[in-house]
Amino acid sequence: MNLLVDTSVWSLALRRDEARSEPAVRFLSRALGDGESIFSTGLILQELLQGFHGPKNQALLIERFGALPFLVPDREDHVQAAELRNLCRRRGIQIGTIDALIARLAIRHELTLLTTDRDFERLARLAPLELWRPAGR
């Protein structure tokens, strides 16, 4: 499985010991151990860095993310992300600008999005966004 891991999951995995019981965090841990293809993008790294304090923590995070393939959005990705956001808005669903772009990258690159953010569930009802779901769900 090829994964794009959202900020919500990375944040749980990197910050809290009690988050290890979160199914998405357990799945990420297994995927990393199994050598699954895990992708990221600048917006996700930026969101994580904004939440980490201290140069040592930030340097470690930058180093760890250096091993992941990075998706770089192009002009069409931004156009399509705006279309996704507009589609959601017309249907009464509020999606943030960053979430729309992350969803667009997952759709374009045919990646499964690993997230705990429920906004993506609403978006996936309207667009061909593939979300990871825990077994039995």
Coordinates of N, CA and C in Angstrom, one line a residue:
M1 N 0.8 -1.2 0.0 CA 0.0 0.0 0.0 C 0.9 1.2 0.0
N2 N 0.6 2.2 -0.8 CA 1.3 3.5 -0.9 C 0.5 4.5 -0.1
L3 N 1.2 5.1 0.9 CA 0.5 6.0 1.9 C 0.9 7.4 1.8
L4 N 0.0 8.3 2.0 CA 0.3 9.7 2.3 C -0.2 9.9 3.7
V5 N 0.7 10.2 4.6 CA 0.4 10.2 6.1 C 0.1 11.7 6.4
D6 N -1.1 12.0 6.9 CA -1.5 13.3 7.3 C -0.8 13.8 8.6
T7 N -0.8 15.0 8.8 CA -0.3 15.7 10.0 C -0.9 15.1 11.2
S8 N -2.2 14.8 11.2 CA -2.9 14.3 12.4 C -2.2 13.0 12.9
V9 N -1.8 12.2 12.1 CA -1.3 10.9 12.5 C 0.2 11.1 12.9
W10 N 1.0 11.8 12.1 CA 2.4 12.1 12.5 C 2.4 12.7 13.9
S11 N 1.5 13.7 14.1 CA 1.5 14.4 15.4 C 1.3 13.5 16.5
L12 N 0.3 12.6 16.4 CA 0.1 11.6 17.4 C 1.3 10.7 17.6
A13 N 1.8 10.2 16.5 CA 2.9 9.3 16.6 C 4.2 9.9 17.2
L14 N 4.4 11.1 17.0 CA 5.7 11.7 17.4 C 5.6 12.4 18.8
R15 N 4.4 12.7 19.3 CA 4.3 13.5 20.5 C 3.8 12.8 21.7
R16 N 3.0 11.8 21.6 CA 2.3 11.3 22.8 C 2.5 9.8 22.9
D17 N 2.9 9.3 24.1 CA 3.1 7.9 24.3 C 1.7 7.2 24.3
E18 N 0.7 7.8 24.9 CA -0.6 7.2 24.9 C -1.2 7.1 23.5
A19 N -0.7 7.7 22.5 CA -1.3 7.7 21.2 C -0.9 6.3 20.5
R20 N -0.1 5.5 21.1 CA 0.3 4.3 20.5 C -0.9 3.3 20.4
S21 N -2.0 3.6 21.1 CA -3.2 2.8 21.0 C -4.1 3.2 19.9
E22 N -3.8 4.4 19.3 CA -4.6 4.9 18.2 C -4.3 3.9 17.0
P23 N -5.4 3.4 16.4 CA -5.2 2.4 15.3 C -4.4 3.0 14.1
A24 N -4.5 4.2 13.8 CA -3.8 4.8 12.7 C -2.3 4.9 13.0
V25 N -2.0 5.2 14.3 CA -0.6 5.2 14.7 C 0.0 3.8 14.7
R26 N -0.7 2.8 15.1 CA -0.2 1.4 15.1 C 0.0 1.0 13.6
F27 N -0.9 1.4 12.8 CA -0.8 1.0 11.3 C 0.5 1.7 10.8
L28 N 0.7 3.0 11.1 CA 1.9 3.7 10.6 C 3.1 3.0 11.0
S29 N 3.2 2.6 12.3 CA 4.3 1.9 12.9 C 4.6 0.6 12.1
R30 N 3.6 -0.1 11.8 CA 3.7 -1.4 11.1 C 4.2 -1.1 9.6
A31 N 3.6 -0.1 9.0 CA 3.9 0.3 7.6 C 5.4 0.7 7.5
L32 N 5.9 1.4 8.5 CA 7.3 1.9 8.5 C 8.2 0.6 8.7
G33 N 7.8 -0.3 9.6 CA 8.6 -1.5 9.8 C 8.6 -2.4 8.6
D34 N 7.5 -2.4 7.9 CA 7.4 -3.3 6.7 C 7.9 -2.8 5.5
G35 N 8.4 -1.5 5.5 CA 9.0 -0.9 4.3 C 8.0 -0.5 3.3
E36 N 6.8 -0.2 3.8 CA 5.7 0.4 2.8 C 6.2 1.7 2.3
S37 N 5.7 2.1 1.1 CA 6.0 3.4 0.5 C 5.1 4.4 1.3
I38 N 5.8 5.3 1.9 CA 5.2 6.4 2.7 C 5.7 7.7 2.2
F39 N 4.7 8.6 1.8 CA 5.0 9.9 1.2 C 4.6 11.0 2.1
S40 N 5.2 12.2 1.8 CA 4.9 13.4 2.6 C 4.9 14.5 1.6
T41 N 4.6 15.7 2.1 CA 4.7 16.9 1.3 C 5.1 18.1 2.3
G42 N 5.5 19.2 1.7 CA 6.0 20.3 2.4 C 5.0 20.9 3.4
L43 N 3.7 20.8 3.1 CA 2.7 21.4 4.0 C 2.6 20.5 5.3
I44 N 2.7 19.2 5.2 CA 2.7 18.4 6.3 C 3.9 18.6 7.2
L45 N 5.1 18.7 6.6 CA 6.3 18.9 7.3 C 6.2 20.3 8.0
Q46 N 5.7 21.3 7.3 CA 5.6 22.6 7.9 C 4.6 22.6 9.1
E47 N 3.5 22.0 9.0 CA 2.6 21.9 10.1 C 3.2 21.3 11.3
L48 N 4.0 20.2 11.1 CA 4.6 19.5 12.2 C 5.7 20.4 12.9
L49 N 6.5 21.1 12.0 CA 7.6 21.9 12.5 C 7.0 23.1 13.3
Q50 N 5.8 23.6 13.0 CA 5.2 24.7 13.7 C 4.8 24.2 15.1
G51 N 4.6 22.9 15.3 CA 4.2 22.4 16.6 C 5.3 22.0 17.5
F52 N 6.5 21.8 16.9 CA 7.7 21.4 17.7 C 8.5 22.5 18.1
H53 N 9.0 22.5 19.3 CA 9.8 23.6 19.9 C 11.2 23.1 20.1
G54 N 12.1 24.0 19.8 CA 13.5 23.8 20.1 C 14.2 23.3 18.8
P55 N 15.4 23.8 18.5 CA 16.1 23.5 17.3 C 16.5 22.0 17.2
K56 N 16.8 21.3 18.4 CA 17.1 19.9 18.3 C 16.0 19.1 17.8
N57 N 14.8 19.3 18.4 CA 13.6 18.6 17.9 C 13.3 18.8 16.4
Q58 N 13.4 20.1 16.0 CA 13.1 20.4 14.6 C 14.2 19.8 13.7
A59 N 15.4 19.8 14.1 CA 16.5 19.2 13.3 C 16.2 17.7 13.1
L60 N 15.8 17.0 14.2 CA 15.6 15.6 14.2 C 14.4 15.3 13.2
L61 N 13.3 16.1 13.3 CA 12.2 15.9 12.5 C 12.5 16.1 11.0
I62 N 13.3 17.1 10.7 CA 13.7 17.4 9.3 C 14.5 16.2 8.8
E63 N 15.4 15.7 9.6 CA 16.2 14.6 9.2 C 15.4 13.3 8.9
R64 N 14.4 13.0 9.8 CA 13.6 11.9 9.6 C 12.7 12.0 8.4
F65 N 12.2 13.2 8.1 CA 11.4 13.4 6.9 C 12.2 13.4 5.7
G66 N 13.5 13.6 5.8 CA 14.4 13.6 4.6 C 14.4 12.2 3.9
A67 N 14.1 11.2 4.7 CA 14.1 9.8 4.1 C 12.8 9.5 3.3
L68 N 11.8 10.4 3.4 CA 10.5 10.1 2.8 C 10.5 10.8 1.4
P69 N 9.9 10.1 0.4 CA 9.7 10.8 -0.9 C 8.7 11.9 -0.7
F70 N 9.0 13.1 -1.3 CA 8.3 14.3 -1.1 C 7.5 14.6 -2.4
L71 N 6.2 14.9 -2.2 CA 5.3 15.3 -3.3 C 5.3 16.8 -3.3
V72 N 5.6 17.3 -4.5 CA 5.6 18.7 -4.7 C 4.4 19.1 -5.6
P73 N 3.4 19.9 -5.0 CA 2.3 20.3 -5.8 C 2.7 21.2 -7.0
D74 N 2.0 21.0 -8.1 CA 2.2 21.9 -9.2 C 1.0 22.8 -9.4
R75 N 1.0 23.6 -10.4 CA -0.1 24.5 -10.6 C -1.5 23.8 -10.7
E76 N -1.6 22.7 -11.4 CA -2.8 22.0 -11.6 C -3.3 21.4 -10.3
D77 N -2.4 21.0 -9.4 CA -2.8 20.5 -8.1 C -3.5 21.6 -7.3
H78 N -3.0 22.8 -7.4 CA -3.7 23.9 -6.7 C -5.0 24.2 -7.3
V79 N -5.1 24.2 -8.6 CA -6.4 24.4 -9.3 C -7.4 23.4 -8.9
Q80 N -7.0 22.1 -8.9 CA -7.9 21.0 -8.5 C -8.2 21.0 -7.0
A81 N -7.3 21.4 -6.2 CA -7.6 21.5 -4.8 C -8.7 22.6 -4.5
A82 N -8.6 23.7 -5.2 CA -9.6 24.7 -5.1 C -11.0 24.2 -5.6
E83 N -10.9 23.4 -6.6 CA -12.2 22.7 -7.1 C -12.8 21.8 -6.1
L84 N -11.9 21.0 -5.4 CA -12.4 20.1 -4.3 C -13.0 20.9 -3.2
R85 N -12.3 22.0 -2.8 CA -12.8 22.8 -1.7 C -14.2 23.5 -2.1
N86 N -14.3 23.9 -3.4 CA -15.5 24.6 -3.8 C -16.6 23.5 -3.9
L87 N -16.3 22.3 -4.3 CA -17.3 21.3 -4.4 C -17.9 21.0 -3.0
C88 N -17.0 20.9 -2.0 CA -17.4 20.7 -0.6 C -18.2 21.8 -0.1
R89 N -17.8 23.0 -0.4 CA -18.6 24.2 0.1 C -20.0 24.2 -0.5
R90 N -20.1 23.9 -1.8 CA -21.4 23.8 -2.4 C -22.3 22.8 -1.7
R91 N -21.7 21.7 -1.2 CA -22.5 20.7 -0.5 C -22.6 20.9 1.0
G92 N -22.2 22.1 1.5 CA -22.3 22.4 2.9 C -21.2 21.8 3.8
I93 N -20.1 21.4 3.2 CA -19.0 20.9 3.9 C -17.8 21.8 3.9
Q94 N -17.3 22.2 5.1 CA -16.1 23.1 5.2 C -14.8 22.2 5.2
I95 N -14.0 22.5 4.2 CA -12.7 21.9 4.2 C -11.6 23.0 4.1
G96 N -10.6 22.8 4.9 CA -9.5 23.8 4.8 C -8.7 23.8 3.6
T97 N -8.0 24.8 3.3 CA -7.2 24.9 2.1 C -6.1 23.9 2.1
I98 N -5.4 23.7 3.2 CA -4.4 22.7 3.2 C -4.9 21.3 3.1
D99 N -6.0 21.0 3.7 CA -6.6 19.7 3.6 C -7.0 19.4 2.2
A100 N -7.5 20.4 1.5 CA -7.9 20.2 0.1 C -6.7 19.9 -0.8
L101 N -5.6 20.5 -0.5 CA -4.4 20.2 -1.3 C -3.8 18.9 -1.0
I102 N -3.8 18.5 0.3 CA -3.4 17.2 0.7 C -4.2 16.1 0.0
A103 N -5.5 16.3 0.0 CA -6.5 15.4 -0.6 C -6.2 15.3 -2.1
R104 N -5.9 16.4 -2.7 CA -5.6 16.4 -4.2 C -4.4 15.6 -4.5
L105 N -3.3 15.8 -3.7 CA -2.1 15.1 -3.9 C -2.3 13.6 -3.7
A106 N -3.1 13.2 -2.7 CA -3.4 11.7 -2.6 C -4.1 11.2 -3.8
I107 N -5.1 11.9 -4.2 CA -5.9 11.5 -5.4 C -5.0 11.4 -6.6
R108 N -4.3 12.5 -6.9 CA -3.4 12.5 -8.1 C -2.4 11.4 -8.2
H109 N -1.8 11.1 -7.0 CA -0.7 10.1 -7.0 C -1.2 8.7 -6.6
E110 N -2.5 8.6 -6.5 CA -3.2 7.3 -6.2 C -2.6 6.7 -4.9
L111 N -2.6 7.5 -3.8 CA -2.1 7.1 -2.5 C -3.3 7.0 -1.6
T112 N -3.2 6.1 -0.6 CA -4.1 6.0 0.4 C -3.8 7.0 1.5
L113 N -4.7 7.8 1.9 CA -4.5 8.8 3.0 C -4.7 8.2 4.3
L114 N -3.7 8.3 5.2 CA -3.7 7.8 6.5 C -3.9 9.0 7.4
T115 N -5.1 9.2 8.0 CA -5.5 10.4 8.8 C -6.4 10.0 9.9
T116 N -6.5 10.9 10.9 CA -7.5 10.8 11.9 C -8.4 12.0 11.8
D117 N -8.2 12.8 10.8 CA -9.0 14.1 10.6 C -10.3 13.7 9.9
R118 N -11.4 13.9 10.6 CA -12.8 13.5 10.0 C -13.2 14.4 8.8
D119 N -12.5 15.5 8.7 CA -12.8 16.4 7.5 C -12.6 15.6 6.2
F120 N -11.6 14.7 6.2 CA -11.3 13.9 5.0 C -12.3 12.9 4.7
E121 N -13.0 12.4 5.8 CA -14.1 11.4 5.6 C -15.2 12.1 4.8
R122 N -15.5 13.3 5.2 CA -16.6 14.1 4.5 C -16.2 14.3 3.0
L123 N -14.9 14.7 2.8 CA -14.5 15.0 1.5 C -14.5 13.7 0.6
A124 N -14.1 12.6 1.2 CA -14.1 11.3 0.5 C -15.5 10.9 0.0
R125 N -16.5 11.4 0.6 CA -17.9 11.1 0.1 C -18.1 11.8 -1.3
L126 N -17.4 12.8 -1.6 CA -17.6 13.6 -2.8 C -16.5 13.5 -3.8
A127 N -15.4 12.9 -3.5 CA -14.3 12.8 -4.4 C -13.6 11.4 -4.3
P128 N -12.8 11.0 -5.3 CA -12.2 9.7 -5.3 C -11.0 9.6 -4.4
L129 N -11.2 10.1 -3.1 CA -10.1 10.0 -2.2 C -10.1 8.7 -1.4
E130 N -9.0 7.9 -1.5 CA -9.0 6.7 -0.8 C -8.4 6.9 0.6
L131 N -9.2 6.5 1.6 CA -8.8 6.7 3.0 C -8.5 5.3 3.6
W132 N -7.4 5.2 4.5 CA -7.2 4.0 5.2 C -8.3 3.9 6.3
R133 N -8.8 2.7 6.5 CA -9.8 2.5 7.5 C -9.3 1.3 8.3
P134 N -9.5 1.4 9.7 CA -9.1 0.2 10.5 C -10.0 -1.0 10.1
A135 N -9.5 -2.1 10.3 CA -10.2 -3.4 10.0 C -11.5 -3.3 10.8
G136 N -12.6 -3.8 10.1 CA -13.9 -3.8 10.7 C -14.7 -2.5 10.6
R137 N -14.2 -1.6 9.9 CA -14.8 -0.3 9.7 C -15.2 0.0 8.3

